[in-house]
PDB file of C-alpha atoms in Angstrom:
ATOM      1  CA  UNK A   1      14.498 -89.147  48.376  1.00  0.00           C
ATOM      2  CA  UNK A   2      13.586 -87.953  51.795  1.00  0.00           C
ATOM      3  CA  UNK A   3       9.755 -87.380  50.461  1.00  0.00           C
ATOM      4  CA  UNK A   4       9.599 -91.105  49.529  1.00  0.00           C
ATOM      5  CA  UNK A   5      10.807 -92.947  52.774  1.00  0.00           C
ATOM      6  CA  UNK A   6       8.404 -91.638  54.876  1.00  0.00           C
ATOM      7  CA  UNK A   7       5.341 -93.161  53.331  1.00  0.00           C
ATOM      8  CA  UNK A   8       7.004 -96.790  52.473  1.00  0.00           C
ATOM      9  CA  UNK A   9       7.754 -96.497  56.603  1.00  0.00           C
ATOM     10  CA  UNK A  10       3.990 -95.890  57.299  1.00  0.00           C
ATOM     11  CA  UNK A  11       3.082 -98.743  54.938  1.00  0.00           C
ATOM     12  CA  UNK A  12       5.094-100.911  56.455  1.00  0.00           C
ATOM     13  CA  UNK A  13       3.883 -99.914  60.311  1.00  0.00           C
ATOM     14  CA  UNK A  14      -0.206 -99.727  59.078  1.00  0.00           C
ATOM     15  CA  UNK A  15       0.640-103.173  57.691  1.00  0.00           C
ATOM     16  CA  UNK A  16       2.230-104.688  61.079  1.00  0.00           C
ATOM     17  CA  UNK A  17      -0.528-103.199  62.932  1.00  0.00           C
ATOM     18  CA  UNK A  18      -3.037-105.467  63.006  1.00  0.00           C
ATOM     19  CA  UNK A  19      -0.811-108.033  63.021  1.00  0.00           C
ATOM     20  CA  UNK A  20       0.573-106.695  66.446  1.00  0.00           C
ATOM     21  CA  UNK A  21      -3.199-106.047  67.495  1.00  0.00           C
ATOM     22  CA  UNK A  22      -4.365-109.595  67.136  1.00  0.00           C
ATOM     23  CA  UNK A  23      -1.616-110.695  69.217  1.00  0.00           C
ATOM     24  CA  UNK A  24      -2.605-108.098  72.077  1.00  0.00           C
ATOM     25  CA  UNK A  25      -6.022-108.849  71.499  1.00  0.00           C
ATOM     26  CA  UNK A  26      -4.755-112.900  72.486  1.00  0.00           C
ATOM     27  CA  UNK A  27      -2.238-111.693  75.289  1.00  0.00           C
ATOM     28  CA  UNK A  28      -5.147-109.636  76.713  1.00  0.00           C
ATOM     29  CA  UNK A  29      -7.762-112.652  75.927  1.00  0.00           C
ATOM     30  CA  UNK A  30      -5.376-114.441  78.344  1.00  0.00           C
ATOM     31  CA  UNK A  31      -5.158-112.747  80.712  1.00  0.00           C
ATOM     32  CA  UNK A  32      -8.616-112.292  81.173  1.00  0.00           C
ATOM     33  CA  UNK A  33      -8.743-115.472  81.336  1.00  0.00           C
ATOM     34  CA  UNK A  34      -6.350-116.104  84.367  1.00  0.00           C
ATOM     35  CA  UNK A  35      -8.020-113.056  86.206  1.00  0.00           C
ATOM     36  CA  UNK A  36     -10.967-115.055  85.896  1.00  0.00           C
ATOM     37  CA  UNK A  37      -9.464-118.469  86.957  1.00  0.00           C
ATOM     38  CA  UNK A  38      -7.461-116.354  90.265  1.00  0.00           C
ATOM     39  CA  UNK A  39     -11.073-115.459  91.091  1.00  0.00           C
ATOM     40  CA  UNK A  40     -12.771-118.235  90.928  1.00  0.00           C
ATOM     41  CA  UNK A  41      -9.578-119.910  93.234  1.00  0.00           C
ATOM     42  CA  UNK A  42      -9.955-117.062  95.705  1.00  0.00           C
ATOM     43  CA  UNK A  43     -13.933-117.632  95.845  1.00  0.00           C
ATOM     44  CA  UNK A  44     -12.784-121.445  96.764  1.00  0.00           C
ATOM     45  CA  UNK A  45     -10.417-120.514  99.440  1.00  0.00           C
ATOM     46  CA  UNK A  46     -13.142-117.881 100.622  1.00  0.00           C
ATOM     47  CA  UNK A  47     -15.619-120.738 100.956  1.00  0.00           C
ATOM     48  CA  UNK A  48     -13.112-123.217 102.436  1.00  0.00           C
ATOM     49  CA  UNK A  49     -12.017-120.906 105.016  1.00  0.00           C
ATOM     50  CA  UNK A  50     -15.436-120.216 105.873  1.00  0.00           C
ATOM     51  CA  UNK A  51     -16.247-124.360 106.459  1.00  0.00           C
ATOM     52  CA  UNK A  52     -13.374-123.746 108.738  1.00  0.00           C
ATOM     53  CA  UNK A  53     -14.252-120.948 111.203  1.00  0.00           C
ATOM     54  CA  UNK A  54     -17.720-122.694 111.441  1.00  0.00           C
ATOM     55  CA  UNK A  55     -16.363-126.360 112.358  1.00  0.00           C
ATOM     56  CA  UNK A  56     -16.561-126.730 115.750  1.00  0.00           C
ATOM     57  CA  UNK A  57     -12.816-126.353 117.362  1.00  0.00           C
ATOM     58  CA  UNK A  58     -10.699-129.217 116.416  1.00  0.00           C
ATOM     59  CA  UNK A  59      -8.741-128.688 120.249  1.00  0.00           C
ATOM     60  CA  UNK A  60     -11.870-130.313 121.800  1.00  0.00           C
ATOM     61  CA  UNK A  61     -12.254-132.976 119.169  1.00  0.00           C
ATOM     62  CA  UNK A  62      -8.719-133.893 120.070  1.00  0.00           C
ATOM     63  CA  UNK A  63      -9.014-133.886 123.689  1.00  0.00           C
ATOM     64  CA  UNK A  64     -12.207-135.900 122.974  1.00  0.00           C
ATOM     65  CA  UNK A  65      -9.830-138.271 121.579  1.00  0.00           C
ATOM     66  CA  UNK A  66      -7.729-138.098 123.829  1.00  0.00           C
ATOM     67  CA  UNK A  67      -9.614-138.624 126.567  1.00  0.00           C
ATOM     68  CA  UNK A  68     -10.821-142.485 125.236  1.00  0.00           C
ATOM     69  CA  UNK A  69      -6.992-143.589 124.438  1.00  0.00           C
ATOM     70  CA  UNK A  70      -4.010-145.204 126.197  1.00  0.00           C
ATOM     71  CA  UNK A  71      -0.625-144.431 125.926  1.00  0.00           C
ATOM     72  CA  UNK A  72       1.302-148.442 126.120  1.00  0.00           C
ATOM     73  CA  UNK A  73       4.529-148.210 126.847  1.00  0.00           C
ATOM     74  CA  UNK A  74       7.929-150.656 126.988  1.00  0.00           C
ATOM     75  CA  UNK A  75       6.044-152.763 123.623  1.00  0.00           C
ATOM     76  CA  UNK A  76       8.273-155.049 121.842  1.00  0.00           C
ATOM     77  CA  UNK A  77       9.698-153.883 118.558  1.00  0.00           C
ATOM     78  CA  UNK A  78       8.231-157.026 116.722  1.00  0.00           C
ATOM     79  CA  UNK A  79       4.514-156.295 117.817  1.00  0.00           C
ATOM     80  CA  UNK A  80       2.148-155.390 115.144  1.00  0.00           C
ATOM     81  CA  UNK A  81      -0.953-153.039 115.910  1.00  0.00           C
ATOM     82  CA  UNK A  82      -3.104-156.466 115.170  1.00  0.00           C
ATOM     83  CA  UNK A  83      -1.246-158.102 118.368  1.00  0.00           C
ATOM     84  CA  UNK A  84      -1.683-155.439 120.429  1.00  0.00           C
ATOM     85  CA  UNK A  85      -5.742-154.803 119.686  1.00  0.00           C
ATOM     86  CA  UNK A  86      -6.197-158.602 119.937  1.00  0.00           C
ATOM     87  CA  UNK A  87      -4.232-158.013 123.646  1.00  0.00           C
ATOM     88  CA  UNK A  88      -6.553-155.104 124.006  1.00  0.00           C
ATOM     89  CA  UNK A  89      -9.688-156.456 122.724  1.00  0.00           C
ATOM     90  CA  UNK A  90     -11.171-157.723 125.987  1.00  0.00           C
ATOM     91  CA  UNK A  91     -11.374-154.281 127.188  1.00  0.00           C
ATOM     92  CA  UNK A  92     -13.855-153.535 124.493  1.00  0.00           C
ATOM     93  CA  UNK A  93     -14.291-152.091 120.970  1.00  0.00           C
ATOM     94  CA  UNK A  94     -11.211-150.856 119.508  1.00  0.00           C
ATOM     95  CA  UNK A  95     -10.958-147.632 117.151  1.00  0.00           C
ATOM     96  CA  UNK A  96      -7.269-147.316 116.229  1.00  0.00           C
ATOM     97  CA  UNK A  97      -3.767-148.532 117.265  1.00  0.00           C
ATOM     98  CA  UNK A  98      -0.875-146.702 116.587  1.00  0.00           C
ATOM     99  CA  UNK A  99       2.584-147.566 116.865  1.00  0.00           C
ATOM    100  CA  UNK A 100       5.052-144.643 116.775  1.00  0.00           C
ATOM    101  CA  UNK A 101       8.148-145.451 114.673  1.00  0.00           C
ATOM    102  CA  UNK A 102      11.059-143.134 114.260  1.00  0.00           C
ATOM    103  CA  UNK A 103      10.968-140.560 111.571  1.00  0.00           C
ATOM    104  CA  UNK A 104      14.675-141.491 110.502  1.00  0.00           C
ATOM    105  CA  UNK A 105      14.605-145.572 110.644  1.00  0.00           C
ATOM    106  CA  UNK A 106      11.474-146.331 110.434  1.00  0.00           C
ATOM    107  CA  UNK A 107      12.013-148.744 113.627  1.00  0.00           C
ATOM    108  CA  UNK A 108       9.150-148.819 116.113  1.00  0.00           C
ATOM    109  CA  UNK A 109       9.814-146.773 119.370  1.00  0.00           C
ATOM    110  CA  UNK A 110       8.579-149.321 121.479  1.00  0.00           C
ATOM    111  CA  UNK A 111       5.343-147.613 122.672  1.00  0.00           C
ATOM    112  CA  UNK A 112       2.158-147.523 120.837  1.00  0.00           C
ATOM    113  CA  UNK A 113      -1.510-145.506 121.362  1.00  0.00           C
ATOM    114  CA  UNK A 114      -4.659-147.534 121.570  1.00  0.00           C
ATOM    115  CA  UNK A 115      -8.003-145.261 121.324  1.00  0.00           C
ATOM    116  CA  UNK A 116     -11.424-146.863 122.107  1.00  0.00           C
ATOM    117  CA  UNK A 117     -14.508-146.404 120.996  1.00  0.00           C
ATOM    118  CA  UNK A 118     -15.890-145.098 124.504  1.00  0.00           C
ATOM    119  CA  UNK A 119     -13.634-142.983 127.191  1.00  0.00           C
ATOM    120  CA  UNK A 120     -15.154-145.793 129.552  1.00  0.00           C
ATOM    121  CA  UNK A 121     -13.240-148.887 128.172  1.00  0.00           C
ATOM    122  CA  UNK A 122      -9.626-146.933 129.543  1.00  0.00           C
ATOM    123  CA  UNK A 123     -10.710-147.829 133.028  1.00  0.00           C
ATOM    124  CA  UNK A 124     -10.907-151.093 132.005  1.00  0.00           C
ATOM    125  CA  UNK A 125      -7.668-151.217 130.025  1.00  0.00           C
ATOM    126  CA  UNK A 126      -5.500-149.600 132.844  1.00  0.00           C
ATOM    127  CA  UNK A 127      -6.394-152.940 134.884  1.00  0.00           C
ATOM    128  CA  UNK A 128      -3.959-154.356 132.234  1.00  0.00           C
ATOM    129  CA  UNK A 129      -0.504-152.391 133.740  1.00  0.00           C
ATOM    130  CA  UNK A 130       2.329-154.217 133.995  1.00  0.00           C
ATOM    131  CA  UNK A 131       0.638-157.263 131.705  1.00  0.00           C
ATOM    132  CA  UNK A 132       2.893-159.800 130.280  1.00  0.00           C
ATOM    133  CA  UNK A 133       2.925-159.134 126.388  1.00  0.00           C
ATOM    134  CA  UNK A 134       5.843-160.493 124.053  1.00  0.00           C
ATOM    135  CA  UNK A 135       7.651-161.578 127.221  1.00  0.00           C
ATOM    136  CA  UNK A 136       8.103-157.538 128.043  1.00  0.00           C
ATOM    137  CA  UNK A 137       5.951-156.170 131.522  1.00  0.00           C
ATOM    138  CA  UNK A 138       3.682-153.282 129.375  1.00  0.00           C
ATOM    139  CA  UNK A 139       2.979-149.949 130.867  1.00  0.00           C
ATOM    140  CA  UNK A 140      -0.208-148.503 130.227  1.00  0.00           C
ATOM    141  CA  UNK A 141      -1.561-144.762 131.087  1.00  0.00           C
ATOM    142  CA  UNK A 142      -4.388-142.606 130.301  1.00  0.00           C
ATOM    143  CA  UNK A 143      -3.037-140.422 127.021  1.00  0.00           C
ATOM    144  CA  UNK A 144      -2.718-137.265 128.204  1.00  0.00           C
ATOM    145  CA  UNK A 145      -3.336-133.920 125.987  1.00  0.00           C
ATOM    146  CA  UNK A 146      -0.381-132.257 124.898  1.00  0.00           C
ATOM    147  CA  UNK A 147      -0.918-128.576 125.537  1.00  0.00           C
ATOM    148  CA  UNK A 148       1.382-125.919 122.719  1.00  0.00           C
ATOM    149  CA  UNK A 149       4.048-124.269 124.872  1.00  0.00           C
ATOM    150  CA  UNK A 150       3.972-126.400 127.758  1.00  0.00           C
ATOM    151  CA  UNK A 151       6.745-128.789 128.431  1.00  0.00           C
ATOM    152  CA  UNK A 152       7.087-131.377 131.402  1.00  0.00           C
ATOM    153  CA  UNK A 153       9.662-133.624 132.855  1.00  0.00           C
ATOM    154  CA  UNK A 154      13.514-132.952 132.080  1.00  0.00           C
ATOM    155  CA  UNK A 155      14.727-129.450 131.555  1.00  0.00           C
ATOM    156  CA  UNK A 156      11.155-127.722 132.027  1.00  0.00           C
ATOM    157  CA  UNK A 157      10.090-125.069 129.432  1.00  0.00           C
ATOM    158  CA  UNK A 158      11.807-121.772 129.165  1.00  0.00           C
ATOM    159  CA  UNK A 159      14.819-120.712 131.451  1.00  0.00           C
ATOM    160  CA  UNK A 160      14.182-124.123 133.327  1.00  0.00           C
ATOM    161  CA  UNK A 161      17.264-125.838 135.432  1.00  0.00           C
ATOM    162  CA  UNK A 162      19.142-125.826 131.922  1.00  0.00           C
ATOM    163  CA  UNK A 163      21.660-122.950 132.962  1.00  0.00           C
ATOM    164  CA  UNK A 164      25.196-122.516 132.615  1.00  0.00           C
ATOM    165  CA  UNK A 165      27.662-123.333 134.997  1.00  0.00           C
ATOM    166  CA  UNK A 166      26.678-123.529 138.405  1.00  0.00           C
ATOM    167  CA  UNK A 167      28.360-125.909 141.022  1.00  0.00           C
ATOM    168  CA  UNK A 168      28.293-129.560 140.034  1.00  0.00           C
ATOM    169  CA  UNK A 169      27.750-129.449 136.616  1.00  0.00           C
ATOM    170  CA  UNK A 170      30.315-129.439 134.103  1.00  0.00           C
ATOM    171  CA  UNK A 171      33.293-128.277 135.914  1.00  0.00           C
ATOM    172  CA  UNK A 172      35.157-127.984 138.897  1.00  0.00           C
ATOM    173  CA  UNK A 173      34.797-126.120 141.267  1.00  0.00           C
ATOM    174  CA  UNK A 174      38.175-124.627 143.123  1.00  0.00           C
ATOM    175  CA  UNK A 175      36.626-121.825 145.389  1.00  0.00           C
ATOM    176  CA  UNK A 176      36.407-118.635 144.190  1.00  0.00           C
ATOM    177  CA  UNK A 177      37.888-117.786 140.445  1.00  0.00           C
ATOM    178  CA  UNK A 178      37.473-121.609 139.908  1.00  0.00           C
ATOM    179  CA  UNK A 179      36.302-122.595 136.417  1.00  0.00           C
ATOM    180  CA  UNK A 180      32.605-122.728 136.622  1.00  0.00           C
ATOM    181  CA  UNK A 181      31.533-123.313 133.342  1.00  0.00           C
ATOM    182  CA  UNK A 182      29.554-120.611 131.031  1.00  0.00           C
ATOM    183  CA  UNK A 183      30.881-117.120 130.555  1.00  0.00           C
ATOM    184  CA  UNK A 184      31.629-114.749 133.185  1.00  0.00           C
ATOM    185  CA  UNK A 185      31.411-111.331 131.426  1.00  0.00           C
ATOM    186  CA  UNK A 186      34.466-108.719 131.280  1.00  0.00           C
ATOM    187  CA  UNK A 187      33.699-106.796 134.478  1.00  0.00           C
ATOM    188  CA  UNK A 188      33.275-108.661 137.154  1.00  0.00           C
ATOM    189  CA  UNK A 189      33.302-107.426 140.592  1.00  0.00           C
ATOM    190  CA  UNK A 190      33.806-103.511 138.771  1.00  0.00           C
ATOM    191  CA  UNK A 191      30.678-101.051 138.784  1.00  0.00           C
ATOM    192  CA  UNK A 192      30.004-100.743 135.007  1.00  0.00           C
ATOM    193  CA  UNK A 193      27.738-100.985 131.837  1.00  0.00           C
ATOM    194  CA  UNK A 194      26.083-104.269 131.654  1.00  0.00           C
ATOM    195  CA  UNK A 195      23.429-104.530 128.935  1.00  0.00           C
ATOM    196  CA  UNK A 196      22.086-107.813 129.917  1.00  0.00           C
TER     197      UNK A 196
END
């Protein structure tokens, strides 16, 4: 019995082989075929990133924009960006108007960016300051270039007047020991290690 259950075991695994070939043949078929479609993504991303690094740098494009807009401040919340490039349009020819709405409401802010066609026509646009439009006095500035990093007006950048404690702010102030605001660290006043 044990001479005849070898060969019906072979039978059975020469018959299942090219069964199971066919279907590696297919599995390998396929993946050829994605191999081929990663490479011809990667040659598009190669050739895209190339366009990129030979565009000119899209810093001084911005600035160039930049430097023919106006920022218009204290707009009414009803304006449209039609009623505000008709206000505008006697300054001259008018790219774009944008009016900056909040991310969560949707409601206008209540300022709004006009960019002309030439960085000449903002001279003529500042002579509109403090302009009567809506019933509301409007503000309008050169746009200036926001610079990464660099923060201005209220609390500075990095370790600007936003510290803890300190006399008049947040706390009273009862000589020494008084509550100060902020933490005061364990060992104050005592030679010690301090690892900040």
């Amino acid at each position: 019995m044990a001479d005849t259950l070898p060969p019906k075991v072979e039978d059975e695994e020469i018959k299942d082989l090219p069964e199971d070939a066919g279907d590696d043949e297919e599995e390998i078929s396929a993946m050829k075929r994605r191999v081929a479609e990663m490479e011809a993504e990667a040659a598009k991303l190669r050739e895209m990133q190339a366009t990129l690094e030979h565009q000119p740098d899209l810093r001084e494009d911005k600035e160039d924009v930049d430097a023919r807009s106006i920022f218009v401040g204290n707009v009414d919340y009803t304006a449209t960006p039609e009623e505000i490039q008709a206000h505008f349009q006697s300054c001259g020819s008018i790219n774009r108007v944008t009016i900056l709405l909040d991310k969560f409401t949707g409601h206008p802010k209540g300022y709004a960016y006009v960019e002309f066609s030439e960085p000449s026509l903002v001279a003529q646009a500042l002579v509109l300051n403090e302009s009567v439009f809506k019933s509301r006095n409007l503000k309008v500035v050169p746009k200036r270039t926001n610079i990464p990093g660099m923060t201005r007006g209220r609390g500075g950048g990095r370790g600007g007047p936003r510290g803890r404690g300190g006399f008049g702010r947040g706390g009273f102030d009862r000589g020494r020991g008084g509550y100060r605001g902020g933490y005061r660290g364990g060992s104050r006043g005592r030679p010690g290690y301090s690892p900040y």
